[in-house]
């Protein structure tokens, strides 16, 4: 119990560091970069990135130049040095920022390559091997392979691609993409002999396929969630979401709970109202479906989740909990992967939607 009656996200930085070290052992001796886009998946990049620097991370990925600039400033202020790469790459309006803040662009299109070439600085080339989202198409790649002299003066550090179905280990698309990727890597050897390879994000790191690559780019798994949509026993829980009880009451059989009376009590029961709702990022689809963990018991969410509150059935508890008691929304006892599944989504979305009203509490606390 604390004096605060608002929700708390507890972030265990030591578990984060242990996950980083574990992920590093999955592709030795590849460099393990960290994907910290979207404020480190909602957990708070200002604490996450320095903690990762401490265990040897020297390359961070974000999506936007603005995210990269904030990260550069944050690291500089703490005398930390790392490479920062930007997935979405440069546009004519942001090229100067990329240079000023020493950012490494991911070059996804031929025109981004042309835009970046005059800077003389290195980039990461993104090739599409089947995702059909970002990256050079096979037609563009063949064009480059046929005219290597046109591109030899553009320094490429890594040639990366992204797996579309790595969260489904049995998908045929995995081996298709891996094969296609290494075919292109070989062909591009004449254009950029020094370029290194990077294919795996979190889910790729847990595939059985033998992938030899020089750099990996995990995000979600660093934060403790299994990339294959279920718990991954080799990862430590990093994020625990807690919310306090604001009121408890007894209701009679036949009474209803919450907006639109979607829940009707079948018997007399005890109900607790908890200070967290969809305004904090809790999916409303957990209404009458999800659970909250109180005193070692999974208590069902009953009624519709509201903006700031939700109601749970605490009849199974032997004692009525005190006002202010913190309940677990997800964490060690209620894995975020299971909560996401119940809500019809994935852990990524649960994390990034966690709103600004939730206090982020980092342990160990900064000295
Ligand atoms: C977000 C992203 C990653 C990290 O993905 P996780 O599944 O969180 O590990 C890696 N590569 C690319 C291209 C991405 O967009």
Tab-separated table of C-alpha atoms and ligand atoms in Angstrom:
chain	number	residue	atom	x	y	z
A	1	UNK	CA	0.000	0.000	0.000
A	2	UNK	CA	1.176	3.509	-0.782
A	3	UNK	CA	-0.345	6.962	-0.422
A	4	UNK	CA	-0.825	7.192	-4.154
A	5	UNK	CA	-4.257	6.230	-5.418
A	6	UNK	CA	-3.305	6.204	-9.070
A	7	UNK	CA	-2.133	3.269	-11.194
A	8	UNK	CA	1.536	2.344	-11.226
A	9	UNK	CA	3.686	0.642	-13.820
A	10	UNK	CA	6.633	-0.977	-12.067
A	11	UNK	CA	9.576	-1.442	-14.380
A	12	UNK	CA	12.337	-3.761	-13.268
A	13	UNK	CA	15.522	-2.476	-14.922
A	14	UNK	CA	17.577	-5.396	-13.702
A	15	UNK	CA	15.199	-7.820	-15.444
A	16	UNK	CA	15.525	-5.664	-18.579
A	17	UNK	CA	19.307	-5.942	-18.386
A	18	UNK	CA	19.106	-9.710	-17.846
A	19	UNK	CA	16.828	-10.059	-20.871
A	20	UNK	CA	19.327	-8.092	-22.961
A	21	UNK	CA	22.159	-10.394	-21.859
A	22	UNK	CA	20.061	-13.490	-22.565
A	23	UNK	CA	19.065	-12.279	-26.043
A	24	UNK	CA	22.723	-11.645	-26.796
A	25	UNK	CA	23.441	-15.345	-26.268
A	26	UNK	CA	20.951	-16.345	-28.990
A	27	UNK	CA	23.097	-15.135	-31.936
A	28	UNK	CA	26.689	-14.940	-30.819
A	29	UNK	CA	28.724	-13.019	-31.736
A	30	UNK	CA	26.116	-10.730	-33.360
A	31	UNK	CA	25.707	-7.187	-32.063
A	32	UNK	CA	22.411	-6.852	-30.177
A	33	UNK	CA	20.707	-3.558	-30.928
A	34	UNK	CA	17.633	-2.438	-28.978
A	35	UNK	CA	14.381	-1.274	-30.507
A	36	UNK	CA	13.207	1.597	-28.281
A	37	UNK	CA	10.630	3.237	-30.577
A	38	UNK	CA	7.385	4.605	-29.130
A	39	UNK	CA	9.049	5.559	-25.829
A	40	UNK	CA	10.528	2.083	-25.438
A	41	UNK	CA	7.137	0.478	-26.077
A	42	UNK	CA	5.491	2.792	-23.593
A	43	UNK	CA	7.756	1.880	-20.694
A	44	UNK	CA	9.902	5.062	-20.749
A	45	UNK	CA	12.960	5.366	-22.977
A	46	UNK	CA	14.638	7.845	-20.618
A	47	UNK	CA	15.305	5.035	-18.121
A	48	UNK	CA	15.324	2.070	-20.499
A	49	UNK	CA	18.065	3.323	-22.842
A	50	UNK	CA	20.660	4.212	-20.156
A	51	UNK	CA	20.045	0.862	-18.432
A	52	UNK	CA	20.726	-0.915	-21.741
A	53	UNK	CA	23.888	1.165	-22.336
A	54	UNK	CA	25.090	-0.072	-18.961
A	55	UNK	CA	25.033	-3.691	-20.166
A	56	UNK	CA	26.762	-2.944	-23.448
A	57	UNK	CA	24.066	-1.907	-25.920
A	58	UNK	CA	25.654	0.421	-28.504
A	59	UNK	CA	22.883	0.703	-31.102
A	60	UNK	CA	19.298	1.872	-30.659
A	61	UNK	CA	16.480	1.857	-33.200
A	62	UNK	CA	13.559	4.294	-33.207
A	63	UNK	CA	10.977	5.044	-35.922
A	64	UNK	CA	11.153	8.841	-36.292
A	65	UNK	CA	13.926	11.429	-36.473
A	66	UNK	CA	12.265	13.315	-33.590
A	67	UNK	CA	12.465	10.251	-31.359
A	68	UNK	CA	16.111	9.869	-32.305
A	69	UNK	CA	16.923	13.501	-31.505
A	70	UNK	CA	15.328	13.226	-28.044
A	71	UNK	CA	17.296	10.054	-27.432
A	72	UNK	CA	20.545	11.667	-28.608
A	73	UNK	CA	19.994	14.589	-26.184
A	74	UNK	CA	19.112	12.246	-23.355
A	75	UNK	CA	22.199	10.099	-23.842
A	76	UNK	CA	24.521	13.104	-24.291
A	77	UNK	CA	23.239	14.648	-21.057
A	78	UNK	CA	24.414	11.494	-19.260
A	79	UNK	CA	27.691	11.279	-21.182
A	80	UNK	CA	26.499	8.115	-22.879
A	81	UNK	CA	27.489	7.361	-26.449
A	82	UNK	CA	25.628	5.015	-28.783
A	83	UNK	CA	24.601	4.759	-32.409
A	84	UNK	CA	21.000	5.716	-33.088
A	85	UNK	CA	19.248	4.409	-36.189
A	86	UNK	CA	15.879	5.515	-37.574
A	87	UNK	CA	13.611	2.904	-39.191
A	88	UNK	CA	11.556	5.343	-41.280
A	89	UNK	CA	14.654	6.966	-42.756
A	90	UNK	CA	15.275	10.551	-43.942
A	91	UNK	CA	13.088	12.847	-46.027
A	92	UNK	CA	14.233	16.103	-47.626
A	93	UNK	CA	12.887	17.961	-44.568
A	94	UNK	CA	14.885	15.895	-42.047
A	95	UNK	CA	18.242	15.143	-43.739
A	96	UNK	CA	19.941	17.997	-41.899
A	97	UNK	CA	18.717	16.709	-38.522
A	98	UNK	CA	20.112	13.280	-39.336
A	99	UNK	CA	23.520	14.879	-39.909
A	100	UNK	CA	23.409	17.285	-36.953
A	101	UNK	CA	22.537	14.548	-34.480
A	102	UNK	CA	24.696	11.825	-36.059
A	103	UNK	CA	21.711	9.592	-36.777
A	104	UNK	CA	21.961	6.496	-38.947
A	105	UNK	CA	19.100	6.331	-41.429
A	106	UNK	CA	17.454	3.140	-42.537
A	107	UNK	CA	17.150	3.655	-46.299
A	108	UNK	CA	13.896	2.088	-47.456
A	109	UNK	CA	13.539	3.561	-50.950
A	110	UNK	CA	15.788	4.414	-53.904
A	111	UNK	CA	14.990	8.114	-53.491
A	112	UNK	CA	16.043	7.947	-49.818
A	113	UNK	CA	19.343	6.436	-50.977
A	114	UNK	CA	19.807	9.279	-53.466
A	115	UNK	CA	18.893	11.832	-50.831
A	116	UNK	CA	21.419	10.403	-48.363
A	117	UNK	CA	24.324	9.711	-50.747
A	118	UNK	CA	25.630	13.336	-50.926
A	119	UNK	CA	26.145	13.392	-47.136
A	120	UNK	CA	28.891	10.763	-47.490
A	121	UNK	CA	27.646	9.232	-44.244
A	122	UNK	CA	26.741	5.604	-43.611
A	123	UNK	CA	23.238	4.174	-43.678
A	124	UNK	CA	21.430	0.878	-43.219
A	125	UNK	CA	19.792	-0.542	-46.329
A	126	UNK	CA	16.365	-2.135	-45.853
A	127	UNK	CA	15.396	-4.738	-48.430
A	128	UNK	CA	11.934	-6.253	-48.669
A	129	UNK	CA	11.877	-10.048	-48.701
A	130	UNK	CA	8.124	-10.600	-48.480
A	131	UNK	CA	6.636	-8.304	-45.838
A	132	UNK	CA	5.570	-5.763	-48.466
A	133	UNK	CA	5.693	-2.890	-46.018
A	134	UNK	CA	8.964	-0.944	-46.202
A	135	UNK	CA	12.230	-1.625	-48.010
A	136	UNK	CA	13.540	-1.915	-51.546
A	137	UNK	CA	11.511	-4.135	-53.877
A	138	UNK	CA	13.131	-6.960	-55.810
A	139	UNK	CA	12.952	-4.866	-59.026
A	140	UNK	CA	14.886	-2.055	-57.302
A	141	UNK	CA	17.399	-4.522	-55.904
A	142	UNK	CA	18.048	-6.023	-59.302
A	143	UNK	CA	18.586	-2.543	-60.688
A	144	UNK	CA	21.276	-1.966	-58.045
A	145	UNK	CA	22.903	-5.344	-58.609
A	146	UNK	CA	23.109	-4.647	-62.354
A	147	UNK	CA	24.652	-1.203	-61.871
A	148	UNK	CA	26.873	-1.612	-58.795
A	149	UNK	CA	29.120	1.303	-59.774
A	150	UNK	CA	26.202	3.720	-59.320
A	151	UNK	CA	25.991	2.923	-55.614
A	152	UNK	CA	29.462	1.960	-54.465
A	153	UNK	CA	30.054	5.439	-52.966
A	154	UNK	CA	27.083	5.103	-50.598
A	155	UNK	CA	28.462	3.505	-47.416
A	156	UNK	CA	26.133	0.764	-46.177
A	157	UNK	CA	26.775	-0.614	-42.678
A	158	UNK	CA	24.054	-3.243	-42.651
A	159	UNK	CA	21.645	-4.729	-45.139
A	160	UNK	CA	18.533	-5.525	-43.116
A	161	UNK	CA	15.195	-7.165	-43.773
A	162	UNK	CA	12.192	-7.923	-41.583
A	163	UNK	CA	10.340	-11.209	-41.065
A	164	UNK	CA	6.568	-11.036	-41.465
A	165	UNK	CA	5.560	-14.279	-39.731
A	166	UNK	CA	8.288	-14.985	-37.177
A	167	UNK	CA	5.710	-14.992	-34.371
A	168	UNK	CA	4.322	-18.167	-36.017
A	169	UNK	CA	7.314	-20.540	-35.958
A	170	UNK	CA	5.622	-23.035	-38.305
A	171	UNK	CA	4.838	-20.527	-41.024
A	172	UNK	CA	6.403	-21.349	-44.403
A	173	UNK	CA	7.024	-17.662	-44.898
A	174	UNK	CA	9.918	-17.798	-42.425
A	175	UNK	CA	12.161	-20.082	-44.454
A	176	UNK	CA	11.078	-18.341	-47.666
A	177	UNK	CA	12.181	-14.981	-46.355
A	178	UNK	CA	15.403	-16.312	-44.804
A	179	UNK	CA	16.365	-17.952	-48.124
A	180	UNK	CA	15.488	-14.888	-50.175
A	181	UNK	CA	17.359	-12.637	-47.759
A	182	UNK	CA	20.631	-14.558	-47.940
A	183	UNK	CA	20.359	-14.834	-51.737
A	184	UNK	CA	20.233	-11.051	-51.900
A	185	UNK	CA	23.010	-10.617	-49.358
A	186	UNK	CA	25.231	-12.746	-51.559
A	187	UNK	CA	24.350	-10.861	-54.732
A	188	UNK	CA	24.909	-7.504	-53.068
A	189	UNK	CA	28.360	-8.560	-52.001
A	190	UNK	CA	29.836	-6.949	-55.148
A	191	UNK	CA	28.132	-3.637	-54.431
A	192	UNK	CA	28.879	-3.388	-50.696
A	193	UNK	CA	31.474	-6.013	-49.734
A	194	UNK	CA	31.732	-4.672	-46.188
A	195	UNK	CA	28.000	-4.531	-45.452
A	196	UNK	CA	26.842	-6.736	-42.587
A	197	UNK	CA	23.555	-8.575	-42.112
A	198	UNK	CA	20.555	-8.064	-39.812
A	199	UNK	CA	17.319	-10.014	-40.009
A	200	UNK	CA	15.936	-10.854	-36.589
A	201	UNK	CA	13.697	-8.846	-34.304
A	202	UNK	CA	12.399	-10.531	-31.120
A	203	UNK	CA	10.405	-13.298	-32.777
A	204	UNK	CA	13.210	-14.127	-35.227
A	205	UNK	CA	15.529	-14.717	-32.272
A	206	UNK	CA	13.251	-17.515	-31.049
A	207	UNK	CA	12.967	-19.321	-34.401
A	208	UNK	CA	14.748	-22.630	-34.846
A	209	UNK	CA	16.051	-21.664	-38.287
A	210	UNK	CA	19.784	-21.306	-38.386
A	211	UNK	CA	20.253	-17.645	-39.176
A	212	UNK	CA	23.768	-16.281	-39.275
A	213	UNK	CA	23.594	-12.549	-38.906
A	214	UNK	CA	25.783	-9.740	-37.631
A	215	UNK	CA	23.179	-7.661	-35.811
A	216	UNK	CA	19.761	-8.308	-34.234
A	217	UNK	CA	17.128	-5.713	-33.347
A	218	UNK	CA	14.831	-6.991	-30.558
A	219	UNK	CA	12.270	-4.782	-28.866
A	220	UNK	CA	9.374	-6.580	-27.180
A	221	UNK	CA	11.421	-9.437	-25.719
A	222	UNK	CA	13.724	-6.979	-23.934
A	223	UNK	CA	10.611	-5.790	-22.124
A	224	UNK	CA	9.827	-9.312	-20.981
A	225	UNK	CA	6.977	-10.338	-23.261
A	226	UNK	CA	7.194	-13.448	-25.415
A	227	UNK	CA	7.257	-12.528	-29.119
A	228	UNK	CA	5.307	-15.641	-30.066
A	229	UNK	CA	2.225	-14.399	-28.235
A	230	UNK	CA	2.726	-16.666	-25.236
A	231	UNK	CA	5.019	-16.520	-22.207
A	232	UNK	CA	8.647	-17.191	-22.992
A	233	UNK	CA	10.220	-18.884	-19.955
A	234	UNK	CA	13.730	-17.599	-20.683
A	235	UNK	CA	12.582	-13.969	-20.339
A	236	UNK	CA	12.161	-12.156	-17.032
A	237	UNK	CA	9.060	-10.041	-16.373
A	238	UNK	CA	10.019	-6.370	-16.695
A	239	UNK	CA	6.672	-4.556	-16.481
A	240	UNK	CA	4.041	-4.984	-13.781
A	241	UNK	CA	0.882	-2.894	-13.890
A	242	UNK	CA	-0.795	-2.240	-10.539
A	243	UNK	CA	-3.926	-0.252	-9.671
A	244	UNK	CA	-5.494	0.546	-6.283
A	245	UNK	CA	-8.926	-0.342	-4.968
A	246	UNK	CA	-11.045	2.801	-4.447
A	247	UNK	CA	-14.208	1.243	-2.993
A	248	UNK	CA	-15.719	-2.125	-2.100
A	249	UNK	CA	-19.402	-3.019	-1.767
A	250	UNK	CA	-21.776	-5.945	-1.372
A	251	UNK	CA	-24.446	-6.348	-4.020
A	252	UNK	CA	-27.551	-8.511	-4.016
A	253	UNK	CA	-28.497	-11.197	-6.509
A	254	UNK	CA	-30.245	-9.569	-9.470
A	255	UNK	CA	-28.406	-6.235	-9.206
A	256	UNK	CA	-26.358	-5.066	-12.168
A	257	UNK	CA	-22.889	-3.513	-12.431
A	258	UNK	CA	-21.629	-0.598	-14.496
A	259	UNK	CA	-22.569	1.175	-17.722
A	260	UNK	CA	-25.377	-0.471	-19.674
A	261	UNK	CA	-25.824	-3.061	-16.937
A	262	UNK	CA	-23.937	-5.714	-18.909
A	263	UNK	CA	-23.370	-7.796	-15.762
A	264	UNK	CA	-26.100	-9.160	-13.508
A	265	UNK	CA	-25.199	-10.749	-10.168
A	266	UNK	CA	-26.455	-14.347	-9.959
A	267	UNK	CA	-25.963	-14.352	-6.198
A	268	UNK	CA	-25.047	-11.906	-3.438
A	269	UNK	CA	-21.463	-10.886	-4.035
A	270	UNK	CA	-18.587	-8.572	-3.124
A	271	UNK	CA	-17.365	-6.095	-5.678
A	272	UNK	CA	-14.256	-3.892	-5.749
A	273	UNK	CA	-13.843	-0.770	-7.860
A	274	UNK	CA	-10.317	-0.243	-9.133
A	275	UNK	CA	-8.665	2.984	-10.304
A	276	UNK	CA	-7.767	2.194	-13.898
A	277	UNK	CA	-9.767	2.157	-17.114
A	278	UNK	CA	-9.663	2.516	-20.865
A	279	UNK	CA	-8.482	6.118	-20.377
A	280	UNK	CA	-5.236	4.555	-19.159
A	281	UNK	CA	-5.024	2.125	-22.066
A	282	UNK	CA	-6.839	-0.877	-20.603
A	283	UNK	CA	-8.725	-2.401	-23.546
A	284	UNK	CA	-12.483	-2.085	-23.062
A	285	UNK	CA	-12.727	-5.496	-24.710
A	286	UNK	CA	-11.649	-6.987	-21.346
A	287	UNK	CA	-15.096	-6.052	-19.959
A	288	UNK	CA	-16.700	-9.206	-18.478
A	289	UNK	CA	-13.702	-11.193	-19.774
A	290	UNK	CA	-10.424	-10.263	-18.102
A	291	UNK	CA	-9.060	-10.751	-14.598
A	292	UNK	CA	-7.243	-8.820	-11.903
A	293	UNK	CA	-4.946	-10.465	-9.379
A	294	UNK	CA	-5.727	-9.697	-5.709
A	295	UNK	CA	-4.397	-11.558	-2.649
A	296	UNK	CA	-3.270	-14.535	-4.751
A	297	UNK	CA	-6.632	-14.913	-6.442
A	298	UNK	CA	-7.670	-14.139	-10.031
A	299	UNK	CA	-10.753	-11.973	-9.706
A	300	UNK	CA	-12.992	-11.618	-12.799
A	301	UNK	CA	-13.605	-8.181	-14.288
A	302	UNK	CA	-17.377	-7.690	-14.232
A	303	UNK	CA	-19.398	-5.074	-16.111
A	304	UNK	CA	-18.112	-2.645	-18.696
A	305	UNK	CA	-14.710	-1.070	-18.140
A	306	UNK	CA	-15.109	2.713	-17.812
A	307	UNK	CA	-12.656	5.494	-18.621
A	308	UNK	CA	-11.073	5.701	-15.169
A	309	UNK	CA	-12.430	2.661	-13.351
A	310	UNK	CA	-13.224	-0.984	-13.545
A	311	UNK	CA	-15.160	-3.357	-11.297
A	312	UNK	CA	-14.140	-6.848	-10.236
A	313	UNK	CA	-15.790	-9.715	-8.407
A	314	UNK	CA	-13.906	-10.210	-5.124
A	315	UNK	CA	-16.321	-12.735	-3.625
A	316	UNK	CA	-13.619	-15.432	-3.676
A	317	UNK	CA	-11.369	-13.451	-1.285
A	318	UNK	CA	-11.488	-14.565	2.338
A	319	UNK	CA	-11.084	-10.986	3.575
A	320	UNK	CA	-12.360	-7.791	2.001
A	321	UNK	CA	-9.232	-5.880	0.958
A	322	UNK	CA	-8.607	-2.425	2.404
A	323	UNK	CA	-9.159	0.705	0.345
A	324	UNK	CA	-5.881	1.540	-1.377
A	325	UNK	CA	-4.770	-2.078	-1.764
A	326	UNK	CA	-2.876	-2.460	-5.023
A	327	UNK	CA	-4.097	-5.107	-7.439
A	328	UNK	CA	-2.137	-6.585	-10.329
A	329	UNK	CA	-3.493	-5.891	-13.814
A	330	UNK	CA	-0.638	-7.730	-15.504
A	331	UNK	CA	2.775	-8.941	-14.393
A	332	UNK	CA	4.280	-12.027	-12.769
A	333	UNK	CA	0.869	-13.504	-11.830
A	334	UNK	CA	-1.133	-12.407	-14.848
A	335	UNK	CA	1.158	-12.623	-17.873
A	336	UNK	CA	0.702	-9.699	-20.259
A	337	UNK	CA	0.547	-12.152	-23.185
A	338	UNK	CA	-2.573	-13.773	-21.635
A	339	UNK	CA	-4.174	-10.422	-20.887
A	340	UNK	CA	-3.511	-9.320	-24.488
A	341	UNK	CA	-4.966	-12.540	-25.844
A	342	UNK	CA	-8.155	-12.112	-23.776
A	343	UNK	CA	-8.436	-8.577	-25.108
A	344	UNK	CA	-8.046	-9.773	-28.691
A	345	UNK	CA	-4.690	-8.065	-29.199
A	346	UNK	CA	-0.945	-8.546	-28.637
A	347	UNK	CA	1.383	-7.527	-25.810
A	348	UNK	CA	2.910	-4.795	-28.019
A	349	UNK	CA	-0.393	-2.951	-28.135
A	350	UNK	CA	-1.065	-3.368	-24.411
A	351	UNK	CA	2.345	-1.833	-23.616
A	352	UNK	CA	2.290	1.118	-26.005
A	353	UNK	CA	-1.232	2.166	-25.015
A	354	UNK	CA	-0.395	2.546	-21.317
A	355	UNK	CA	-1.338	6.168	-20.724
A	356	UNK	CA	0.468	9.108	-19.153
A	357	UNK	CA	-1.657	8.996	-15.964
A	358	UNK	CA	0.116	5.794	-14.965
A	359	UNK	CA	3.161	6.486	-12.762
A	360	UNK	CA	6.260	4.736	-14.084
A	361	UNK	CA	8.291	3.440	-11.159
A	362	UNK	CA	11.730	2.120	-12.029
A	363	UNK	CA	13.533	-0.373	-9.823
A	364	UNK	CA	16.255	-0.395	-8.806
A	365	UNK	CA	15.561	3.289	-8.153
A	366	UNK	CA	18.149	5.718	-9.460
A	367	UNK	CA	20.819	6.600	-6.926
B	1	LIG	C1	9.830	-2.637	-34.319
B	1	LIG	C2	10.827	-3.313	-35.182
B	1	LIG	C3	11.752	-4.197	-34.616
B	1	LIG	C4	11.636	-4.704	-33.187
B	1	LIG	O1	10.557	-5.625	-33.171
B	1	LIG	P1	10.189	-6.545	-31.897
B	1	LIG	O2	9.185	-7.475	-32.462
B	1	LIG	O3	9.615	-5.630	-30.880
B	1	LIG	O4	11.422	-7.196	-31.425
B	1	LIG	C5	12.768	-4.678	-35.425
B	1	LIG	N1	12.830	-4.341	-36.745
B	1	LIG	C6	11.921	-3.533	-37.345
B	1	LIG	C7	12.046	-3.210	-38.782
B	1	LIG	C8	10.885	-2.994	-36.583
B	1	LIG	O5	9.980	-2.194	-37.154
